């Protein structure tokens, strides 16, 4: 056995990552005598690997999934939903007039808005749901095994969470934000994220056209 990875508790009680290499000991006659091996502490290497994976899949500003990681997770969820005939709902949430926040209060203030919105959304979702930043002020949310009625309630809670957020500018002025949400249900022939993403995006444009700070669906 060469470089078999595992974990073990060190004498001081600390859990460490290890790599095990071993081979059988035999007598000149070929009889099995035992096993000799080496355990190597590879905790530092494993921590680096985990950090590199986190950096590759996380949005550096908000800490949630980045665009690539979210789309991969959502695609896999949609494939499973098609296979097992489950209901899935996709949201695209876009912060209203976000450019005005950057222009009026600065990009640092805009970053704070994005971070706090991401933290406000997370408690409204289950562990099985997916949340990611698609880019700029646009977020993707995928609800697994959710019907339209319950998904509508989640979207409404997200909108309310956004409206409750308050921010203070450097001059002491207080301001808030709202969010527009485009929503779509999965179709049985969806095998990836591409078509649901287009439908949710069209619904988002409808929400913006309806005055923003609202939810619109891609189908009646």
mmCIF file of C-alpha atoms in Angstrom:
data_model
loop_
_atom_site.group_PDB
_atom_site.id
_atom_site.type_symbol
_atom_site.label_atom_id
_atom_site.label_comp_id
_atom_site.label_asym_id
_atom_site.label_seq_id
_atom_site.Cartn_x
_atom_site.Cartn_y
_atom_site.Cartn_z
ATOM 1 C CA UNK A 1 0.000 0.000 0.000
ATOM 2 C CA UNK A 2 1.407 3.369 -1.035
ATOM 3 C CA UNK A 3 0.311 6.818 0.212
ATOM 4 C CA UNK A 4 -3.075 5.702 1.526
ATOM 5 C CA UNK A 5 -4.701 8.774 3.115
ATOM 6 C CA UNK A 6 -6.493 8.711 6.435
ATOM 7 C CA UNK A 7 -6.875 10.475 9.764
ATOM 8 C CA UNK A 8 -5.779 9.591 13.263
ATOM 9 C CA UNK A 9 -5.706 11.071 16.758
ATOM 10 C CA UNK A 10 -2.250 12.106 17.859
ATOM 11 C CA UNK A 11 -1.023 11.371 21.387
ATOM 12 C CA UNK A 12 -1.937 14.915 22.475
ATOM 13 C CA UNK A 13 -5.530 14.395 21.279
ATOM 14 C CA UNK A 14 -5.224 16.417 18.065
ATOM 15 C CA UNK A 15 -6.764 14.936 14.910
ATOM 16 C CA UNK A 16 -4.231 14.892 12.060
ATOM 17 C CA UNK A 17 -4.160 13.877 8.387
ATOM 18 C CA UNK A 18 -1.835 11.002 7.605
ATOM 19 C CA UNK A 19 -0.429 9.119 4.624
ATOM 20 C CA UNK A 20 0.284 5.416 5.120
ATOM 21 C CA UNK A 21 2.727 3.298 3.150
ATOM 22 C CA UNK A 22 3.202 -0.349 4.125
ATOM 23 C CA UNK A 23 4.337 -3.723 2.859
ATOM 24 C CA UNK A 24 4.192 -7.335 4.001
ATOM 25 C CA UNK A 25 7.139 -8.968 5.741
ATOM 26 C CA UNK A 26 7.800 -12.584 4.763
ATOM 27 C CA UNK A 27 10.284 -15.232 5.776
ATOM 28 C CA UNK A 28 12.766 -16.706 3.284
ATOM 29 C CA UNK A 29 10.232 -19.523 2.911
ATOM 30 C CA UNK A 30 7.502 -17.061 1.969
ATOM 31 C CA UNK A 31 5.567 -17.215 5.237
ATOM 32 C CA UNK A 32 3.722 -14.035 6.218
ATOM 33 C CA UNK A 33 5.399 -12.500 9.276
ATOM 34 C CA UNK A 34 3.665 -9.175 9.597
ATOM 35 C CA UNK A 35 3.366 -5.707 8.154
ATOM 36 C CA UNK A 36 5.849 -2.880 8.273
ATOM 37 C CA UNK A 37 4.790 0.616 7.415
ATOM 38 C CA UNK A 38 5.283 4.327 7.800
ATOM 39 C CA UNK A 39 2.683 6.887 8.894
ATOM 40 C CA UNK A 40 3.459 10.404 7.703
ATOM 41 C CA UNK A 41 1.821 13.529 9.102
ATOM 42 C CA UNK A 42 0.541 15.394 6.011
ATOM 43 C CA UNK A 43 -1.712 17.862 7.842
ATOM 44 C CA UNK A 44 0.016 20.941 6.427
ATOM 45 C CA UNK A 45 -0.321 19.672 2.863
ATOM 46 C CA UNK A 46 -3.983 18.747 3.348
ATOM 47 C CA UNK A 47 -4.742 22.156 4.876
ATOM 48 C CA UNK A 48 -3.169 23.816 1.837
ATOM 49 C CA UNK A 49 -5.186 21.605 -0.528
ATOM 50 C CA UNK A 50 -8.424 22.436 1.301
ATOM 51 C CA UNK A 51 -7.600 26.149 1.199
ATOM 52 C CA UNK A 52 -6.853 25.990 -2.530
ATOM 53 C CA UNK A 53 -10.188 24.215 -3.125
ATOM 54 C CA UNK A 54 -11.966 26.863 -1.065
ATOM 55 C CA UNK A 55 -10.316 29.678 -3.015
ATOM 56 C CA UNK A 56 -11.200 28.005 -6.313
ATOM 57 C CA UNK A 57 -14.890 27.608 -5.465
ATOM 58 C CA UNK A 58 -15.645 30.619 -3.217
ATOM 59 C CA UNK A 59 -16.370 34.221 -4.058
ATOM 60 C CA UNK A 60 -13.533 36.188 -2.475
ATOM 61 C CA UNK A 61 -15.790 39.047 -1.334
ATOM 62 C CA UNK A 62 -18.854 37.328 0.116
ATOM 63 C CA UNK A 63 -17.465 33.889 0.950
ATOM 64 C CA UNK A 64 -20.337 32.075 -0.779
ATOM 65 C CA UNK A 65 -19.943 29.932 -3.914
ATOM 66 C CA UNK A 66 -18.521 31.717 -6.926
ATOM 67 C CA UNK A 67 -20.214 31.626 -10.323
ATOM 68 C CA UNK A 68 -18.446 28.499 -11.568
ATOM 69 C CA UNK A 69 -19.042 26.515 -8.369
ATOM 70 C CA UNK A 70 -22.711 27.559 -8.164
ATOM 71 C CA UNK A 71 -23.421 26.623 -11.777
ATOM 72 C CA UNK A 72 -21.742 23.245 -11.309
ATOM 73 C CA UNK A 73 -23.746 22.533 -8.137
ATOM 74 C CA UNK A 74 -26.986 23.702 -9.735
ATOM 75 C CA UNK A 75 -26.403 21.613 -12.869
ATOM 76 C CA UNK A 76 -25.863 18.488 -10.786
ATOM 77 C CA UNK A 77 -29.021 19.215 -8.750
ATOM 78 C CA UNK A 78 -31.047 19.650 -11.937
ATOM 79 C CA UNK A 79 -29.739 16.387 -13.381
ATOM 80 C CA UNK A 80 -30.741 14.539 -10.213
ATOM 81 C CA UNK A 81 -34.118 16.262 -10.218
ATOM 82 C CA UNK A 82 -34.753 15.130 -13.787
ATOM 83 C CA UNK A 83 -33.700 11.570 -12.959
ATOM 84 C CA UNK A 84 -35.861 11.254 -9.855
ATOM 85 C CA UNK A 85 -38.678 13.587 -10.972
ATOM 86 C CA UNK A 86 -38.121 16.125 -8.195
ATOM 87 C CA UNK A 87 -39.102 19.800 -8.138
ATOM 88 C CA UNK A 88 -36.361 22.418 -8.192
ATOM 89 C CA UNK A 89 -36.654 26.216 -8.268
ATOM 90 C CA UNK A 90 -34.003 28.625 -9.503
ATOM 91 C CA UNK A 91 -33.857 32.301 -8.504
ATOM 92 C CA UNK A 92 -31.705 35.066 -9.904
ATOM 93 C CA UNK A 93 -31.644 37.890 -7.369
ATOM 94 C CA UNK A 94 -30.328 41.293 -8.434
ATOM 95 C CA UNK A 95 -29.803 44.238 -6.060
ATOM 96 C CA UNK A 96 -31.770 47.234 -7.328
ATOM 97 C CA UNK A 97 -29.873 50.389 -8.352
ATOM 98 C CA UNK A 98 -26.609 48.971 -7.039
ATOM 99 C CA UNK A 99 -24.558 51.174 -9.351
ATOM 100 C CA UNK A 100 -26.032 54.206 -7.572
ATOM 101 C CA UNK A 101 -24.704 52.867 -4.252
ATOM 102 C CA UNK A 102 -21.193 52.589 -5.706
ATOM 103 C CA UNK A 103 -21.401 56.002 -7.352
ATOM 104 C CA UNK A 104 -22.803 57.805 -4.309
ATOM 105 C CA UNK A 105 -21.120 56.067 -1.389
ATOM 106 C CA UNK A 106 -18.063 54.387 -2.938
ATOM 107 C CA UNK A 107 -17.012 50.865 -3.857
ATOM 108 C CA UNK A 108 -16.108 49.916 -0.287
ATOM 109 C CA UNK A 109 -19.685 50.693 0.737
ATOM 110 C CA UNK A 110 -20.880 48.624 -2.217
ATOM 111 C CA UNK A 111 -18.761 45.697 -1.062
ATOM 112 C CA UNK A 112 -20.323 45.914 2.400
ATOM 113 C CA UNK A 113 -23.800 45.841 0.835
ATOM 114 C CA UNK A 114 -22.958 42.669 -1.100
ATOM 115 C CA UNK A 115 -21.469 40.971 1.962
ATOM 116 C CA UNK A 116 -24.389 41.784 4.214
ATOM 117 C CA UNK A 117 -26.963 40.779 1.603
ATOM 118 C CA UNK A 118 -25.269 37.379 1.201
ATOM 119 C CA UNK A 119 -25.299 36.915 4.999
ATOM 120 C CA UNK A 120 -28.967 37.932 5.146
ATOM 121 C CA UNK A 121 -30.002 35.413 2.477
ATOM 122 C CA UNK A 122 -28.207 32.393 3.936
ATOM 123 C CA UNK A 123 -30.511 31.911 6.977
ATOM 124 C CA UNK A 124 -33.550 31.778 4.670
ATOM 125 C CA UNK A 125 -32.165 28.696 2.912
ATOM 126 C CA UNK A 126 -31.817 25.057 3.907
ATOM 127 C CA UNK A 127 -28.526 23.184 3.981
ATOM 128 C CA UNK A 128 -29.530 21.399 0.770
ATOM 129 C CA UNK A 129 -30.125 24.656 -1.145
ATOM 130 C CA UNK A 130 -27.419 26.425 -3.160
ATOM 131 C CA UNK A 131 -26.380 30.076 -2.974
ATOM 132 C CA UNK A 132 -23.758 31.724 -5.151
ATOM 133 C CA UNK A 133 -22.653 35.042 -6.551
ATOM 134 C CA UNK A 134 -23.054 35.049 -10.315
ATOM 135 C CA UNK A 135 -21.208 38.333 -10.734
ATOM 136 C CA UNK A 136 -21.516 41.974 -9.725
ATOM 137 C CA UNK A 137 -24.710 42.420 -7.734
ATOM 138 C CA UNK A 138 -26.354 39.264 -9.120
ATOM 139 C CA UNK A 139 -26.872 36.135 -7.007
ATOM 140 C CA UNK A 140 -28.066 32.654 -7.888
ATOM 141 C CA UNK A 141 -30.241 30.615 -5.515
ATOM 142 C CA UNK A 142 -31.405 27.054 -6.123
ATOM 143 C CA UNK A 143 -34.037 25.418 -3.927
ATOM 144 C CA UNK A 144 -34.097 21.638 -3.975
ATOM 145 C CA UNK A 145 -37.383 19.730 -3.723
ATOM 146 C CA UNK A 146 -39.385 22.954 -3.508
ATOM 147 C CA UNK A 147 -42.758 23.638 -5.072
ATOM 148 C CA UNK A 148 -43.729 27.022 -6.411
ATOM 149 C CA UNK A 149 -45.824 28.073 -3.416
ATOM 150 C CA UNK A 150 -43.112 27.429 -0.824
ATOM 151 C CA UNK A 151 -40.461 28.898 -3.146
ATOM 152 C CA UNK A 152 -42.565 32.062 -3.421
ATOM 153 C CA UNK A 153 -42.519 32.351 0.372
ATOM 154 C CA UNK A 154 -38.713 31.979 0.391
ATOM 155 C CA UNK A 155 -38.368 34.691 -2.250
ATOM 156 C CA UNK A 156 -40.642 36.985 -0.266
ATOM 157 C CA UNK A 157 -38.549 36.431 2.880
ATOM 158 C CA UNK A 158 -35.382 37.218 0.935
ATOM 159 C CA UNK A 159 -36.952 40.439 -0.310
ATOM 160 C CA UNK A 160 -37.995 41.371 3.207
ATOM 161 C CA UNK A 161 -34.529 40.574 4.568
ATOM 162 C CA UNK A 162 -33.032 42.925 1.984
ATOM 163 C CA UNK A 163 -35.447 45.719 2.887
ATOM 164 C CA UNK A 164 -34.576 45.373 6.593
ATOM 165 C CA UNK A 165 -30.875 45.968 5.953
ATOM 166 C CA UNK A 166 -29.714 49.470 6.842
ATOM 167 C CA UNK A 167 -26.378 51.040 5.958
ATOM 168 C CA UNK A 168 -24.634 54.187 7.166
ATOM 169 C CA UNK A 169 -22.663 56.354 4.743
ATOM 170 C CA UNK A 170 -19.478 58.172 5.770
ATOM 171 C CA UNK A 171 -21.463 61.393 6.130
ATOM 172 C CA UNK A 172 -23.890 59.701 8.532
ATOM 173 C CA UNK A 173 -26.663 59.335 5.964
ATOM 174 C CA UNK A 174 -28.607 56.085 6.264
ATOM 175 C CA UNK A 175 -29.778 54.116 3.252
ATOM 176 C CA UNK A 176 -31.235 50.740 2.389
ATOM 177 C CA UNK A 177 -31.550 48.341 -0.527
ATOM 178 C CA UNK A 178 -34.154 46.266 -2.339
ATOM 179 C CA UNK A 179 -33.846 43.219 -4.563
ATOM 180 C CA UNK A 180 -35.568 42.019 -7.726
ATOM 181 C CA UNK A 181 -35.946 38.262 -8.174
ATOM 182 C CA UNK A 182 -36.540 36.230 -11.316
ATOM 183 C CA UNK A 183 -37.774 32.680 -10.672
ATOM 184 C CA UNK A 184 -38.330 29.523 -12.678
ATOM 185 C CA UNK A 185 -39.256 25.913 -11.970
ATOM 186 C CA UNK A 186 -37.363 23.036 -13.543
ATOM 187 C CA UNK A 187 -38.810 21.337 -16.604
ATOM 188 C CA UNK A 188 -38.548 17.581 -16.961
ATOM 189 C CA UNK A 189 -36.291 17.917 -19.999
ATOM 190 C CA UNK A 190 -33.808 20.221 -18.239
ATOM 191 C CA UNK A 191 -30.492 18.397 -18.093
ATOM 192 C CA UNK A 192 -28.337 21.317 -17.021
ATOM 193 C CA UNK A 193 -28.444 24.883 -15.842
ATOM 194 C CA UNK A 194 -28.447 26.652 -19.223
ATOM 195 C CA UNK A 195 -32.181 26.768 -20.023
ATOM 196 C CA UNK A 196 -33.362 27.415 -16.434
ATOM 197 C CA UNK A 197 -30.812 30.228 -16.231
ATOM 198 C CA UNK A 198 -32.237 31.846 -19.375
ATOM 199 C CA UNK A 199 -35.799 31.543 -18.046
ATOM 200 C CA UNK A 200 -34.883 32.988 -14.643
ATOM 201 C CA UNK A 201 -33.029 35.836 -16.353
ATOM 202 C CA UNK A 202 -36.085 36.672 -18.451
ATOM 203 C CA UNK A 203 -38.212 36.647 -15.298
ATOM 204 C CA UNK A 204 -35.695 38.989 -13.640
ATOM 205 C CA UNK A 205 -36.067 41.471 -16.494
ATOM 206 C CA UNK A 206 -39.827 41.275 -16.004
ATOM 207 C CA UNK A 207 -39.377 42.060 -12.291
ATOM 208 C CA UNK A 208 -37.267 45.089 -13.134
ATOM 209 C CA UNK A 209 -39.805 46.187 -15.730
ATOM 210 C CA UNK A 210 -42.549 45.916 -13.108
ATOM 211 C CA UNK A 211 -40.840 48.518 -10.915
ATOM 212 C CA UNK A 212 -38.226 46.381 -9.116
ATOM 213 C CA UNK A 213 -38.373 45.141 -5.506
ATOM 214 C CA UNK A 214 -40.607 42.253 -6.560
ATOM 215 C CA UNK A 215 -40.651 38.619 -7.729
ATOM 216 C CA UNK A 216 -41.614 37.444 -11.190
ATOM 217 C CA UNK A 217 -41.867 33.908 -12.567
ATOM 218 C CA UNK A 218 -40.979 32.749 -16.065
ATOM 219 C CA UNK A 219 -44.330 30.961 -16.378
ATOM 220 C CA UNK A 220 -47.865 31.619 -15.061
#
